[in-house]
mmCIF file of C-alpha atoms in Angstrom:
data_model
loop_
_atom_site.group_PDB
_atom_site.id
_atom_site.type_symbol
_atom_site.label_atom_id
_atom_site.label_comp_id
_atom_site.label_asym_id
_atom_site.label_seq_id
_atom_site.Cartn_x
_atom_site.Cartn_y
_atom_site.Cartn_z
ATOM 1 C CA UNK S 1 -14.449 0.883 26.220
ATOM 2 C CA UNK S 2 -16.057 -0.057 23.071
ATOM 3 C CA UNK S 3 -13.636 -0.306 19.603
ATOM 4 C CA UNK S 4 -14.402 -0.985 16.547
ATOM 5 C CA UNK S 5 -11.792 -3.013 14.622
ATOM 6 C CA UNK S 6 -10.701 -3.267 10.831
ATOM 7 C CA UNK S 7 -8.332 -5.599 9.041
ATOM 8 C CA UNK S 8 -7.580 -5.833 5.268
ATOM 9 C CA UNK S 9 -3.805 -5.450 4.948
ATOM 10 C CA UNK S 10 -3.198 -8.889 4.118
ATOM 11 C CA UNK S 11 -5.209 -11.651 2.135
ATOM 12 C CA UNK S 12 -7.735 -12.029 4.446
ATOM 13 C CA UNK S 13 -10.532 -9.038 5.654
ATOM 14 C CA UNK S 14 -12.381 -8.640 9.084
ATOM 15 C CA UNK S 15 -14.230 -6.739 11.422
ATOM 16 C CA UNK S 16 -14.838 -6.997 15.130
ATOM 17 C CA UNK S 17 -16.687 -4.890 17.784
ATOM 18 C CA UNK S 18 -15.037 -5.476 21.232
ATOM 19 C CA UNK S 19 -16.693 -4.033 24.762
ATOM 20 C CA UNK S 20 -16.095 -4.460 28.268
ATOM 21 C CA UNK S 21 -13.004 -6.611 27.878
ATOM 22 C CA UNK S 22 -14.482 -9.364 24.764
ATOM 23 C CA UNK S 23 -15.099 -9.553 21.165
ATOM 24 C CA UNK S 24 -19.128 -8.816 20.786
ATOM 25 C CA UNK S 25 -19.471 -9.565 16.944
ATOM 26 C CA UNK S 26 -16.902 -10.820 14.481
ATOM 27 C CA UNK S 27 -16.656 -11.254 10.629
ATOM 28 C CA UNK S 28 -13.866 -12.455 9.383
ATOM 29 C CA UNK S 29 -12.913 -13.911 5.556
ATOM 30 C CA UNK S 30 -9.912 -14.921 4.031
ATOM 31 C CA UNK S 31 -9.969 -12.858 -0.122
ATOM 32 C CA UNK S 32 -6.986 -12.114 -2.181
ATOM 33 C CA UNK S 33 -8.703 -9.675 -3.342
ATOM 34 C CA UNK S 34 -12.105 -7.684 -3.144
ATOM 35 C CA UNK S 35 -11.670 -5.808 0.514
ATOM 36 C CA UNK S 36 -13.108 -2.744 -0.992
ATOM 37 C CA UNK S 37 -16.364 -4.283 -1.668
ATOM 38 C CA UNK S 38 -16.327 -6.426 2.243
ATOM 39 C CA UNK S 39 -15.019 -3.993 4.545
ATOM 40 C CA UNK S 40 -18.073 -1.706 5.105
ATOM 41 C CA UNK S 41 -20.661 -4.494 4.905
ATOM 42 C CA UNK S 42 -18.830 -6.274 7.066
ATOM 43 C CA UNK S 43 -18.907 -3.281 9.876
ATOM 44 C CA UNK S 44 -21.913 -2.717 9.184
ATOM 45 C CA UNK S 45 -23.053 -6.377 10.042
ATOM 46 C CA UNK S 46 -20.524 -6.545 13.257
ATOM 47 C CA UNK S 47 -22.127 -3.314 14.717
ATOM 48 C CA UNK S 48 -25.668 -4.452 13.996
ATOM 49 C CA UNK S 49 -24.829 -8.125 15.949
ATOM 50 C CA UNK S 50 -22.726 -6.037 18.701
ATOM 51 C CA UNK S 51 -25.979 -4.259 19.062
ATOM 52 C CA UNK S 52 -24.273 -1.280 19.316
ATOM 53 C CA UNK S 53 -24.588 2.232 17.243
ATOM 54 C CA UNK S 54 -21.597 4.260 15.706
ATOM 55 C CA UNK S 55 -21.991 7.320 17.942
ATOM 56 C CA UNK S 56 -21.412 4.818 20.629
ATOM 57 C CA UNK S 57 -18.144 3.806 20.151
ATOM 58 C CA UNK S 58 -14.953 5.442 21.991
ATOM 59 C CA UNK S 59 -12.482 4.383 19.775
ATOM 60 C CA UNK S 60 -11.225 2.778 16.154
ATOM 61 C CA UNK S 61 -8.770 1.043 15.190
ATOM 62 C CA UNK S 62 -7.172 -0.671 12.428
ATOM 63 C CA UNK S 63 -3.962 -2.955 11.206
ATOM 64 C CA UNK S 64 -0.958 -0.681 10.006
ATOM 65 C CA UNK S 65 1.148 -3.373 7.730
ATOM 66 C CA UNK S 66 3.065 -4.747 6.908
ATOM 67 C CA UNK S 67 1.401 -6.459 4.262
ATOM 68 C CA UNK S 68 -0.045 -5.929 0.608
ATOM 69 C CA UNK S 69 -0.252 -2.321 -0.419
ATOM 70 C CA UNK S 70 -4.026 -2.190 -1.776
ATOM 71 C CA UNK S 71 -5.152 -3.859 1.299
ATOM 72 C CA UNK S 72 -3.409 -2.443 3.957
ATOM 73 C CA UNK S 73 -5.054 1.313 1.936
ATOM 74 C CA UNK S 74 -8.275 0.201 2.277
ATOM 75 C CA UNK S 75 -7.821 -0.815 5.699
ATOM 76 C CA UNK S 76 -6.371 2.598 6.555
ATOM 77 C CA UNK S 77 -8.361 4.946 4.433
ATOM 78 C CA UNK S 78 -12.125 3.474 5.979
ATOM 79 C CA UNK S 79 -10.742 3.386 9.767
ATOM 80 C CA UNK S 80 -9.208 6.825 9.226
ATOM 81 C CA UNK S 81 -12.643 7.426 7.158
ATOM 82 C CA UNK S 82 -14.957 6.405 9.965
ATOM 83 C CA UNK S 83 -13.006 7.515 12.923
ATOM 84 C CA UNK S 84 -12.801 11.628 11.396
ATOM 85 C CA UNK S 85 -17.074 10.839 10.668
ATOM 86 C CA UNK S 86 -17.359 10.230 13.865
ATOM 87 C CA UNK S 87 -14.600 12.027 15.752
ATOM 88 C CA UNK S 88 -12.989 9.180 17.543
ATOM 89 C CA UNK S 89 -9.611 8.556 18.432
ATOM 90 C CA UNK S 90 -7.558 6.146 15.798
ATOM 91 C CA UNK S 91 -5.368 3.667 17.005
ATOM 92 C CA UNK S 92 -3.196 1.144 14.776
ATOM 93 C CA UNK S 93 -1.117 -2.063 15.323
ATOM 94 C CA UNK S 94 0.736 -4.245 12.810
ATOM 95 C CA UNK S 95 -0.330 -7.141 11.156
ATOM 96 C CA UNK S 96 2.475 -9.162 12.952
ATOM 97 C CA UNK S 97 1.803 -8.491 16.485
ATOM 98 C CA UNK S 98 -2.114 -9.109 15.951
ATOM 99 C CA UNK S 99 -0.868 -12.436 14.491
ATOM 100 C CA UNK S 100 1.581 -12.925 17.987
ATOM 101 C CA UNK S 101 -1.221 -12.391 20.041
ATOM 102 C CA UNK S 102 -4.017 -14.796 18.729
ATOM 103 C CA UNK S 103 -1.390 -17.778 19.248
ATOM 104 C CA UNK S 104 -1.011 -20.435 22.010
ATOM 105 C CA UNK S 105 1.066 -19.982 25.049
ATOM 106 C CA UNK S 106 4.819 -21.344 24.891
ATOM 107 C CA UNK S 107 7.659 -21.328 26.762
ATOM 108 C CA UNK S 108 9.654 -20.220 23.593
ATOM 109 C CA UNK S 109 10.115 -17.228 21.467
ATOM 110 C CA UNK S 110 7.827 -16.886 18.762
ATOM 111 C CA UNK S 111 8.353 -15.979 15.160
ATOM 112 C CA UNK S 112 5.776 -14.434 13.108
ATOM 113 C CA UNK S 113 6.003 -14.459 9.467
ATOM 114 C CA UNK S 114 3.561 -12.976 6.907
ATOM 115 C CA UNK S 115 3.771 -13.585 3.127
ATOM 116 C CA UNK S 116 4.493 -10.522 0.852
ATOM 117 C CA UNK S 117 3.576 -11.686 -2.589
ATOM 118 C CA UNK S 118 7.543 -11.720 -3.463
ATOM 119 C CA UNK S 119 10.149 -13.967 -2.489
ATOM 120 C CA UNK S 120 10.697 -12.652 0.991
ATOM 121 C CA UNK S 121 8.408 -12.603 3.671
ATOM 122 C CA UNK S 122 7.457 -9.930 6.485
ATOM 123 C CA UNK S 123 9.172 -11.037 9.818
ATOM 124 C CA UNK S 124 9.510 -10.199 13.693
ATOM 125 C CA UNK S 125 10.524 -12.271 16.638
ATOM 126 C CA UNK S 126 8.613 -11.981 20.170
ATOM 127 C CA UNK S 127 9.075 -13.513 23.551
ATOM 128 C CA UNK S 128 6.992 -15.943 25.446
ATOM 129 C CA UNK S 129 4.951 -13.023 26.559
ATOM 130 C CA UNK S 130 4.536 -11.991 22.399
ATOM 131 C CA UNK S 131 6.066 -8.926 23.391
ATOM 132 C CA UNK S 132 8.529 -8.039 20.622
ATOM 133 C CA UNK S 133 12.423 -9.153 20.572
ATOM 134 C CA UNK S 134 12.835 -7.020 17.200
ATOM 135 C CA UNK S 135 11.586 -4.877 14.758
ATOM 136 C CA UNK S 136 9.659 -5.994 11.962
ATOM 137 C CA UNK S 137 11.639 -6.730 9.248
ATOM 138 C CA UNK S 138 11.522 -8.327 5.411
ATOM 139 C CA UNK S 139 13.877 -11.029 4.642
ATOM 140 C CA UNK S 140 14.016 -14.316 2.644
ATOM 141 C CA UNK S 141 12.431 -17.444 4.453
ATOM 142 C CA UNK S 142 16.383 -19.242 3.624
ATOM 143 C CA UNK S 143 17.950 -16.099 5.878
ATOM 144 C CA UNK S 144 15.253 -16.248 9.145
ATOM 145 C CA UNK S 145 17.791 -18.637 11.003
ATOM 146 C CA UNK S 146 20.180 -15.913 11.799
ATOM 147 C CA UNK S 147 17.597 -14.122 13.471
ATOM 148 C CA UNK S 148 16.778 -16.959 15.615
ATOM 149 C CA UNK S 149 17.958 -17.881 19.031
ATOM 150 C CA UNK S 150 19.315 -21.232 20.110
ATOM 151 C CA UNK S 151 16.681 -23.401 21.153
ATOM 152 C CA UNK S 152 13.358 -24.153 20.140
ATOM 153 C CA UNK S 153 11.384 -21.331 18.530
ATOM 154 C CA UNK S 154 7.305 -21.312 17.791
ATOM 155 C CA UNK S 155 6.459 -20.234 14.366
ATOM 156 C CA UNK S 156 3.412 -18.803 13.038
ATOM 157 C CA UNK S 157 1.728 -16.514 10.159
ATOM 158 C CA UNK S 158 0.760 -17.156 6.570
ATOM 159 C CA UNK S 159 4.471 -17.391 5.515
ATOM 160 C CA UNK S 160 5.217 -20.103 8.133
ATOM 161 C CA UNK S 161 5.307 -22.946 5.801
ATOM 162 C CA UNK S 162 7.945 -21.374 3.380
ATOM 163 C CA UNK S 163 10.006 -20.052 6.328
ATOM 164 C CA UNK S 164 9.918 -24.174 7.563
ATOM 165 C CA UNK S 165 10.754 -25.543 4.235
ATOM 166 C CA UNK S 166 13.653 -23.378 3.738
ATOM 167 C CA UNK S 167 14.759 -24.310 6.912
ATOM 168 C CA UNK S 168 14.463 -27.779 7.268
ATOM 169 C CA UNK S 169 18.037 -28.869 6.785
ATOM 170 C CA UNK S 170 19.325 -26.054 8.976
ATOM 171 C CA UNK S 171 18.922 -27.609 11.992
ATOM 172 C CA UNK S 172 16.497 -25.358 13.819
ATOM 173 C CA UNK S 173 13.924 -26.242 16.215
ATOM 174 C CA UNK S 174 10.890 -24.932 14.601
ATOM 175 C CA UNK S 175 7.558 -25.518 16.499
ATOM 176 C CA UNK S 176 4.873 -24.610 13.790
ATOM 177 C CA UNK S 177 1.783 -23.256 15.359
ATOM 178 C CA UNK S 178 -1.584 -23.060 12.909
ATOM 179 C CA UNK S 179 -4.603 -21.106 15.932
ATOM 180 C CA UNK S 180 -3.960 -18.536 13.203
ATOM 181 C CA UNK S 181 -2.254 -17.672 10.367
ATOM 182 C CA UNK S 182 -4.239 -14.166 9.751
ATOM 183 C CA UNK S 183 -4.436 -11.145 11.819
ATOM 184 C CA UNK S 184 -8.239 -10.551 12.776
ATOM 185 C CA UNK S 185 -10.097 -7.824 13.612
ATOM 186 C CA UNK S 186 -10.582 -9.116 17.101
ATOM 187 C CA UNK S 187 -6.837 -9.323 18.269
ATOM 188 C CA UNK S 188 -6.699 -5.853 16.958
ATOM 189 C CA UNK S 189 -9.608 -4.877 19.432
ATOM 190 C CA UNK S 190 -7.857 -6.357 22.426
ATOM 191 C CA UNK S 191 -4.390 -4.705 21.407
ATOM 192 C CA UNK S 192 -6.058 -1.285 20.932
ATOM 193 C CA UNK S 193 -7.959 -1.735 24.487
ATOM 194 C CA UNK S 194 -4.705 -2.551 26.074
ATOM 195 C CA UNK S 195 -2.927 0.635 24.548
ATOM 196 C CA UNK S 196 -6.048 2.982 25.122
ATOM 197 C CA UNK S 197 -5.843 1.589 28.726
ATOM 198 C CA UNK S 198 -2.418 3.287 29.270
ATOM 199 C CA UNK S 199 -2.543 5.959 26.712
ATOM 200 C CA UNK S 200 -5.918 6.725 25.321
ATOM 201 C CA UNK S 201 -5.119 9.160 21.986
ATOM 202 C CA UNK S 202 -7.439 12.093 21.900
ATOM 203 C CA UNK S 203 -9.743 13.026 17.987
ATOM 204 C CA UNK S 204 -7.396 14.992 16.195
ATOM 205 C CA UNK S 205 -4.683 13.359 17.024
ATOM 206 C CA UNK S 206 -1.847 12.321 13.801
ATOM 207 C CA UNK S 207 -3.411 9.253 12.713
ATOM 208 C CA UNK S 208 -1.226 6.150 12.574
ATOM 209 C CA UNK S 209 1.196 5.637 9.778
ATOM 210 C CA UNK S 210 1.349 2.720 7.183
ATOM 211 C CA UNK S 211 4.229 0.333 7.911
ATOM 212 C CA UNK S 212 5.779 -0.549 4.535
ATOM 213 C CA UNK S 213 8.947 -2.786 4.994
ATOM 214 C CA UNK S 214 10.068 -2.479 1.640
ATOM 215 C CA UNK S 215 8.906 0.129 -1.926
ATOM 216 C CA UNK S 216 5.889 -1.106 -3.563
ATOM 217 C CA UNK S 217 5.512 -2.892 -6.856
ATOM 218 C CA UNK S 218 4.683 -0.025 -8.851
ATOM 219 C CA UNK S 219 6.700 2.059 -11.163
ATOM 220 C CA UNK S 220 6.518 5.398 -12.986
ATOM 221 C CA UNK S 221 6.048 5.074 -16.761
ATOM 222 C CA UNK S 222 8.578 6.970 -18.753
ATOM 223 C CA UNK S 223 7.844 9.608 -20.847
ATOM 224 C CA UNK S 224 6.953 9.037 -24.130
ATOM 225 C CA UNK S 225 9.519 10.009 -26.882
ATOM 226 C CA UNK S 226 8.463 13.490 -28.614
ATOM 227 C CA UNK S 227 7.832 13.001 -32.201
ATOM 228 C CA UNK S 228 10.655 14.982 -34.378
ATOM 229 C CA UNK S 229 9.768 17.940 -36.474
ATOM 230 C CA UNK S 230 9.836 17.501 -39.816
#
């Protein structure tokens, strides 16, 4: 199985080539902005190190959200781009689980959180295993304790540190993990392989959907006032 893997929903941007079970080439850079511009070098580059050509490759696959709506577009639109150019299969996780994944083993449940530019934050709760307790969900960090179970929980993702500052008088047991705050392009890979294992989706299949937790910050303008007649 060789995948090619794309991340830009979030501030960061990476791409990973992954075959016969491990990551063969990995770019990864952390950019507010600007994943237009890095995406497509940076597949480019992965492929060329991964020694491997595009009419090679068995399957894509890219981050879904949540995360920030430019970003997670990009991310979508080349993967979806790429895979239709070269009529592979598509295959898309979220940001949170790819976060789940790249931490340490515990023996506790494991709370992702990802920032969302606003005052709340992108959350979901997995077990020991990181498979998911819950759905994702967006919240204020000062409301994540009632999602949490008794006992110590592990927390990671780029919205960690607000979720532990809002809760440091609350009394939970917060274990804050930092292997990585980002989702990268390689945890993608390894999710995608494990999915494509069981299911493998066929070209032309409906390509994922974007996971947005909450309306994005754009309005309509209103219409302009017509001028009277005189």
């Amino acid at each position: 199985m060789k995948i090619l893997a794309l991340d830009s929903a979030t501030s960061s941007c990476s791409a990973a080539v992954w075959s016969g079970g491990s990551v063969l080439a990995e770019r990864f850079a952390v950019m507010a902005r600007g994943q237009s511009e890095e995406l497509v070098p940076m597949v480019r580059t992965v492929l060329a190190e991964g020694d491997l050509r595009f009419d090679e490759l068995d399957l894509v696959a890219t981050t879904i959200g949540p995360g920030a709506f430019t970003g997670l577009r990009i991310c979508l639109a080349t993967a979806r781009a790429l895979a239709l150019a070269a009529r592979l299969p598509l295959i898309g996780v979220t940001t949170l689980e790819a976060v789940a994944v790249a931490q340490e083993s515990t023996n506790t449940p494991l709370l992702v959180a990802i920032e969302s530019k606003r005052s709340d934050c992108y959350v979901q709760l997995f077990d020991e295993d990181r498979a998911a307790l819950g759905e994702p969900t967006a919240v204020l960090p000062s409301s994540v304790a009632a999602m949490l179970p008794p006992g110590e929980v592990a927390l990671a993702g780029t919205a960690a540190d607000d979720v532990l500052a809002a809760l440091t008088a609350s009394g939970c047991e917060l274990n804050r993990l930092r292997e990585r705050d980002f989702p990268h392009a390689s945890q993608v890979a390894s999710l995608a392989a494990a999915r494509a294992d069981r299911a493998m989706p066929h070209y032309g299949a409906p390509p994922p959907e974007p996971l947005y937790l909450r309306s994005p910050d754009v309005t309509l303008a209103k219409p302009k006032a017509r001028a009277a007649k005189s």
